Short mmCIF file of C-alpha atoms in Angstrom, two decimals:
data_model
loop_
_atom_site.label_atom_id
_atom_site.label_comp_id
_atom_site.label_asym_id
_atom_site.label_seq_id
_atom_site.Cartn_x
_atom_site.Cartn_y
_atom_site.Cartn_z
CA MET A 4 155.77 48.83 150.87
CA ASN A 5 152.33 51.35 150.68
CA THR A 6 151.32 50.16 154.12
CA THR A 7 153.00 50.72 157.77
CA LEU A 8 155.12 47.52 158.82
CA LYS A 9 155.12 46.22 162.18
CA ARG A 10 158.20 45.47 163.82
CA THR A 11 157.68 41.81 164.15
CA MET A 12 156.94 41.15 160.70
CA LEU A 13 159.41 43.32 159.19
CA SER A 14 162.24 40.56 157.66
CA SER A 15 165.72 42.25 156.23
CA VAL A 16 164.54 42.25 152.91
CA GLU A 17 161.63 44.04 153.76
CA ILE A 18 163.69 47.06 155.27
CA PHE A 19 165.08 47.04 152.85
CA CYS A 20 162.46 47.69 150.27
CA LEU A 21 161.49 50.43 152.58
CA VAL A 22 165.28 52.40 152.30
CA ALA A 23 164.94 52.12 148.10
CA GLU A 24 161.57 53.29 148.28
CA GLN A 25 162.30 56.21 150.82
CA ARG A 26 165.63 56.05 150.03
CA SER A 27 166.36 57.08 153.95
CA PHE A 28 167.66 55.15 157.03
CA SER A 29 165.61 58.02 158.78
CA LYS A 30 162.56 57.29 157.18
CA ALA A 31 162.35 53.70 156.90
CA ALA A 32 162.99 54.07 160.51
CA TYR A 33 159.92 56.35 161.13
CA GLN A 34 157.85 54.42 159.14
CA ALA A 35 158.69 50.90 159.79
CA GLY A 36 158.78 51.83 163.66
CA LEU A 37 162.54 51.02 164.14
CA THR A 38 165.07 53.22 165.30
CA PRO A 39 167.78 54.53 162.15
CA ALA A 40 170.93 52.43 163.72
CA ALA A 41 168.73 49.12 164.03
CA VAL A 42 167.87 49.96 160.00
CA SER A 43 171.25 50.88 159.15
CA ARG A 44 172.16 47.00 161.14
CA SER A 45 170.02 44.96 159.21
CA ILE A 46 171.29 45.83 155.88
CA ALA A 47 175.25 45.77 156.59
CA ARG A 48 174.04 42.01 158.08
CA LEU A 49 172.36 41.72 154.27
CA GLU A 50 174.66 42.86 152.86
CA GLY A 51 177.56 40.84 154.68
CA ARG A 52 175.28 37.76 153.75
CA LEU A 53 175.09 38.66 150.00
CA GLY A 54 178.61 39.98 149.59
CA ILE A 55 177.89 43.09 147.75
CA GLN A 56 177.27 47.09 148.74
CA LEU A 57 173.36 47.78 147.62
CA PHE A 58 173.65 51.37 148.68
CA ASN A 59 175.44 54.31 147.91
CA ARG A 60 175.40 56.45 151.20
CA THR A 61 175.79 60.15 151.50
CA THR A 62 175.22 62.56 154.47
CA ARG A 63 172.68 63.71 152.65
CA ASN A 64 171.09 60.95 150.80
CA VAL A 65 170.84 56.92 149.49
CA ARG A 66 171.27 55.39 146.33
CA LEU A 67 171.09 52.21 145.07
CA THR A 68 173.74 50.97 143.73
CA GLN A 69 173.26 48.98 139.85
CA ALA A 70 173.17 45.83 142.15
CA GLY A 71 171.16 46.74 144.33
CA GLU A 72 168.51 47.90 141.58
CA GLU A 73 168.57 45.22 140.71
CA TYR A 74 168.74 42.98 144.16
CA PHE A 75 165.77 45.36 144.17
CA LEU A 76 163.01 44.97 141.64
CA GLU A 77 163.64 40.70 142.43
CA CYS A 78 162.59 41.70 146.51
CA GLN A 79 159.54 43.16 144.72
CA GLN A 80 158.15 40.88 143.12
CA ALA A 81 159.11 38.21 145.30
CA LEU A 82 157.26 40.81 148.06
CA LYS A 83 154.09 40.30 145.91
CA GLN A 84 154.26 37.02 145.31
CA ILE A 85 154.53 36.25 149.55
CA ALA A 86 151.59 38.48 149.91
CA GLU A 87 149.39 37.08 147.28
CA VAL A 88 149.67 33.88 148.40
CA GLU A 89 148.76 35.20 152.23
CA LEU A 90 146.56 36.78 150.98
CA ARG A 91 144.51 33.60 149.15
CA LEU A 92 145.09 31.71 153.16
CA LYS A 93 143.80 34.83 154.70
CA ASN A 94 140.38 34.55 152.37
CA LYS A 95 140.19 29.81 152.47
CA SER A 96 140.29 30.62 156.31
CA ALA A 97 137.71 33.38 156.41
CA GLN A 98 135.14 30.90 154.21
CA PRO A 99 131.35 30.42 155.82
CA SER A 100 132.18 27.61 158.23
CA GLY A 101 129.07 26.50 161.24
CA THR A 102 126.34 24.35 160.87
CA ILE A 103 122.83 24.40 160.30
CA ARG A 104 120.04 22.18 161.91
CA MET A 105 116.87 21.98 159.63
CA SER A 106 113.51 20.50 159.61
CA LEU A 107 112.51 19.77 156.20
CA PRO A 108 108.75 17.99 155.71
CA THR A 109 109.10 14.71 153.44
CA PRO A 110 108.04 15.24 150.47
CA PHE A 111 109.03 18.95 149.75
CA GLY A 112 112.81 17.65 151.40
CA HIS A 113 112.76 14.75 148.95
CA PHE A 114 111.65 16.72 145.47
CA ARG A 115 112.66 19.96 146.73
CA VAL A 116 115.53 20.73 148.57
CA LEU A 117 117.93 17.74 148.48
CA PRO A 118 118.81 17.84 145.32
CA LEU A 119 119.79 21.61 145.83
CA LEU A 120 122.54 20.91 148.56
CA PRO A 121 125.47 19.21 146.96
CA LYS A 122 125.49 22.42 145.05
CA PHE A 123 125.11 24.67 148.58
CA GLN A 124 128.12 22.38 150.09
CA GLN A 125 130.11 23.13 146.72
CA LEU A 126 130.07 26.36 146.69
CA TYR A 127 130.37 26.92 150.90
CA PRO A 128 132.13 23.79 151.87
CA GLU A 129 133.30 24.58 155.16
CA ILE A 130 129.11 25.08 156.09
CA ASN A 131 127.80 21.55 157.82
CA LEU A 132 124.24 21.04 157.20
CA ASP A 133 122.11 18.60 159.98
CA ILE A 134 118.67 17.82 157.70
CA GLN A 135 116.08 16.08 159.84
CA LEU A 136 112.94 15.16 157.66
CA THR A 137 109.68 14.70 159.29
CA ASN A 138 106.00 16.48 158.85
CA LYS A 139 106.61 17.19 162.55
CA ASN A 140 106.45 21.42 164.05
CA VAL A 141 109.41 21.83 165.82
CA ASP A 142 110.10 23.70 168.02
CA PHE A 143 113.41 25.78 167.28
CA ILE A 144 114.89 26.52 170.71
CA THR A 145 114.49 23.13 172.71
CA GLU A 146 115.39 21.09 169.63
CA GLY A 147 117.80 23.42 169.11
CA PHE A 148 116.81 23.96 165.06
CA ASP A 149 117.94 26.74 162.93
CA LEU A 150 115.43 26.63 160.03
CA ALA A 151 112.07 25.14 159.08
CA ILE A 152 110.01 24.67 156.09
CA ARG A 153 106.39 24.02 156.88
CA GLY A 154 103.14 23.56 154.35
CA ARG A 155 99.53 24.77 154.78
CA ASN A 156 99.53 28.06 156.66
CA VAL A 157 102.06 29.25 159.04
CA PRO A 158 100.57 30.30 162.48
CA GLU A 159 101.10 33.91 164.18
CA SER A 160 104.44 34.08 165.62
CA ASN A 161 108.01 35.15 166.31
CA LEU A 162 108.88 33.83 163.54
CA ILE A 163 109.78 34.98 159.93
CA ALA A 164 107.97 33.10 157.07
CA ARG A 165 109.29 33.10 153.22
CA CYS A 166 107.17 31.61 151.00
CA LEU A 167 109.30 29.07 149.11
CA GLU A 168 106.34 27.52 146.77
CA LYS A 169 103.20 26.86 145.90
CA ALA A 170 102.19 23.68 144.56
CA ASP A 171 98.90 22.81 143.05
CA LEU A 172 97.17 20.08 144.82
CA LEU A 173 95.21 17.79 142.84
CA ILE A 174 93.27 14.00 143.02
CA VAL A 175 95.21 11.03 140.96
CA ALA A 176 94.43 7.36 141.43
CA SER A 177 96.34 4.35 139.79
CA PRO A 178 94.66 3.62 136.58
CA GLU A 179 94.14 0.26 138.19
CA TYR A 180 92.14 1.22 140.97
CA LEU A 181 90.04 3.41 139.14
CA LYS A 182 89.32 0.02 136.35
CA LYS A 183 87.82 -1.72 139.58
CA HIS A 184 86.38 0.54 141.17
CA GLY A 185 84.88 3.65 138.65
CA THR A 186 86.05 7.06 137.91
CA PRO A 187 84.61 10.26 140.10
CA THR A 188 82.82 12.97 138.26
CA GLU A 189 81.05 14.90 141.22
CA ILE A 190 82.61 15.54 145.13
CA ALA A 191 79.11 13.78 146.21
CA ASP A 192 80.59 10.31 144.47
CA LEU A 193 83.73 10.68 146.81
CA GLN A 194 81.88 8.83 149.61
CA HIS A 195 81.71 5.59 147.80
CA HIS A 196 85.50 5.16 146.71
CA GLN A 197 88.23 4.86 149.30
CA CYS A 198 90.09 8.30 150.13
CA ILE A 199 93.31 7.86 151.55
CA GLN A 200 94.27 10.16 154.32
CA PHE A 201 97.55 12.18 155.62
CA ILE A 202 96.94 12.59 159.38
CA LEU A 203 98.36 15.16 160.62
CA PRO A 204 102.08 14.80 163.55
CA SER A 205 101.22 18.34 165.09
CA THR A 206 97.28 17.77 165.30
CA GLY A 207 96.44 13.79 165.10
CA LYS A 208 93.81 15.14 162.92
CA GLU A 209 93.27 14.46 159.17
CA VAL A 210 94.07 16.84 156.83
CA PRO A 211 91.05 18.01 155.00
CA TRP A 212 90.82 18.08 150.61
CA SER A 213 91.12 21.37 148.94
CA MET A 214 88.73 21.95 146.35
CA LEU A 215 87.76 25.10 144.10
CA ILE A 216 84.00 25.25 143.87
CA GLU A 217 82.82 28.42 141.83
CA ASN A 218 85.86 29.98 142.63
CA GLU A 219 86.00 29.83 146.13
CA VAL A 220 88.54 27.06 147.92
CA VAL A 221 85.94 24.96 149.81
CA GLU A 222 87.65 22.34 152.85
CA ILE A 223 86.40 19.09 152.23
CA GLN A 224 87.22 16.25 155.05
CA THR A 225 86.83 13.03 152.79
CA GLN A 226 86.56 9.29 154.39
CA GLY A 227 88.18 6.17 154.19
CA HIS A 228 90.21 2.77 156.04
CA LEU A 229 93.74 4.44 155.05
CA ASN A 230 95.23 6.68 156.71
CA CYS A 231 99.27 7.65 157.60
CA SER A 232 100.75 9.56 159.69
CA GLU A 233 104.91 11.10 160.05
CA ASP A 234 105.33 9.46 155.74
CA ILE A 235 103.63 11.62 153.69
CA LEU A 236 105.34 9.77 150.51
CA ALA A 237 103.57 6.98 152.44
CA THR A 238 100.33 7.71 150.70
CA ILE A 239 102.17 8.22 146.98
CA THR A 240 103.09 4.24 147.61
CA LEU A 241 99.47 3.44 148.53
CA ALA A 242 97.67 5.26 145.84
CA GLN A 243 100.58 3.67 142.75
CA HIS A 244 99.59 0.41 144.19
CA GLY A 245 95.47 0.67 144.04
CA GLY A 246 95.21 2.49 147.64
CA GLY A 247 92.41 4.84 146.99
CA LEU A 248 92.07 8.23 145.77
CA LEU A 249 94.71 10.56 147.23
CA GLN A 250 94.59 14.66 146.80
CA THR A 251 98.15 15.35 146.39
CA CYS A 252 101.07 18.28 145.06
CA ARG A 253 101.62 18.12 141.72
CA PHE A 254 105.51 18.19 141.57
CA ILE A 255 105.31 14.70 143.91
CA ILE A 256 103.38 12.70 141.14
CA GLU A 257 105.20 14.50 137.91
CA ASN A 258 107.08 11.52 137.35
CA ASP A 259 103.93 9.02 137.97
CA LEU A 260 101.64 11.05 135.42
CA LYS A 261 103.94 11.72 132.81
CA GLN A 262 105.04 7.33 133.40
CA GLY A 263 100.89 6.38 133.69
CA LYS A 264 100.94 5.46 136.89
CA LEU A 265 98.32 8.00 138.57
CA VAL A 266 95.92 9.55 137.10
CA GLU A 267 94.05 12.92 137.96
CA VAL A 268 90.81 12.94 137.80
CA LEU A 269 88.03 15.57 139.24
CA GLN A 270 90.58 17.77 137.14
CA GLN A 271 86.93 20.75 137.01
CA TYR A 272 87.36 21.31 140.82
CA SER A 273 91.13 21.53 140.72
CA GLY A 274 92.67 25.02 141.24
CA THR A 275 93.97 24.78 144.58
CA GLN A 276 97.84 25.41 146.76
CA ARG A 277 99.43 24.37 149.52
CA GLN A 278 101.87 27.03 149.90
CA PHE A 279 105.58 26.17 151.42
CA SER A 280 107.77 28.41 153.56
CA LEU A 281 110.39 28.87 155.22
CA LEU A 282 111.11 29.61 158.63
CA TYR A 283 113.62 30.67 161.03
CA PRO A 284 114.03 33.45 164.78
CA LYS A 285 114.73 36.80 163.38
CA ASN A 286 118.14 36.30 165.15
CA LYS A 287 119.08 33.48 163.06
CA TYR A 288 119.61 36.31 159.45
CA GLU A 289 122.32 37.73 161.44
CA GLN A 290 124.93 34.89 161.77
CA ARG A 291 126.16 34.77 157.79
CA HIS A 292 126.77 30.82 156.99
CA ILE A 293 122.54 30.76 157.88
CA ARG A 294 122.17 33.74 155.88
CA LEU A 295 123.59 32.39 152.99
CA PHE A 296 121.19 29.36 153.39
CA ILE A 297 118.87 31.21 153.82
CA ASP A 298 119.01 33.25 150.74
CA PHE A 299 120.35 30.64 148.19
CA LEU A 300 117.13 28.78 149.27
CA ILE A 301 115.20 31.42 148.20
CA GLU A 302 116.45 32.41 145.57
CA HIS A 303 116.23 28.72 143.98
CA LEU A 304 113.71 27.75 144.94
CA LYS A 305 111.88 31.40 144.54
CA TYR A 306 108.10 31.01 142.88
#
């Protein structure tokens, strides 16, 4: 036993092993923080309980008897097993724990983050995740959020911003809509089409469409009679059912494109992207359970 034992942790077996290792009652007593008399009494009680002599004692040294040698080997193994169990239980109790409150934009939450959460829970079962899906900007302090993911440009603030993805933007419509209203070939054609709009909850304004014109990103304000706020996925449902043209992130409608439910148009103006960033106050990264989640998201969502 290499570490000094505290008196409250000692058992007669542990004291016996100390004496066997030190081959001295006084040395064992010093290491254990006991008196030699207390060590001697403990060994005597143990020998009395077992009904065997464990040590041959002389005035100069202490040696194990044959029975003592046998008992010492068994005790060492038993104490090692106990130590391993204690370490395992200690590590289990030291599992990172706590609650993380996070705000996610609807599409990025559904298609990118939520599918990852079961894996994170398997790794860290003691960490609770409180997820809110909203496209509103949140107040970290008054609303009690630890993290948030937001699209578009991140305003300058005292928040840390980590880019998670730069999502390709494209313009789509359903085959039924295009059959009825025709396929636009130029930007100017948009004025003759129903363009589905998303209203930003934080500003109440329509999100402009982003086009790549002569290698320059240009934002265009489109027009239409179908506007959605709060839930961006509502615009997808409208487009799928012939509601009009829609500019959205490729990752949201990849399956619809493969299945032919939506068709890309105006490809010559595609090439723009929408950045999604992870936001958090600087001090949040110092909390272990939050730091683990931040690192997990960055590892699995790195662009």
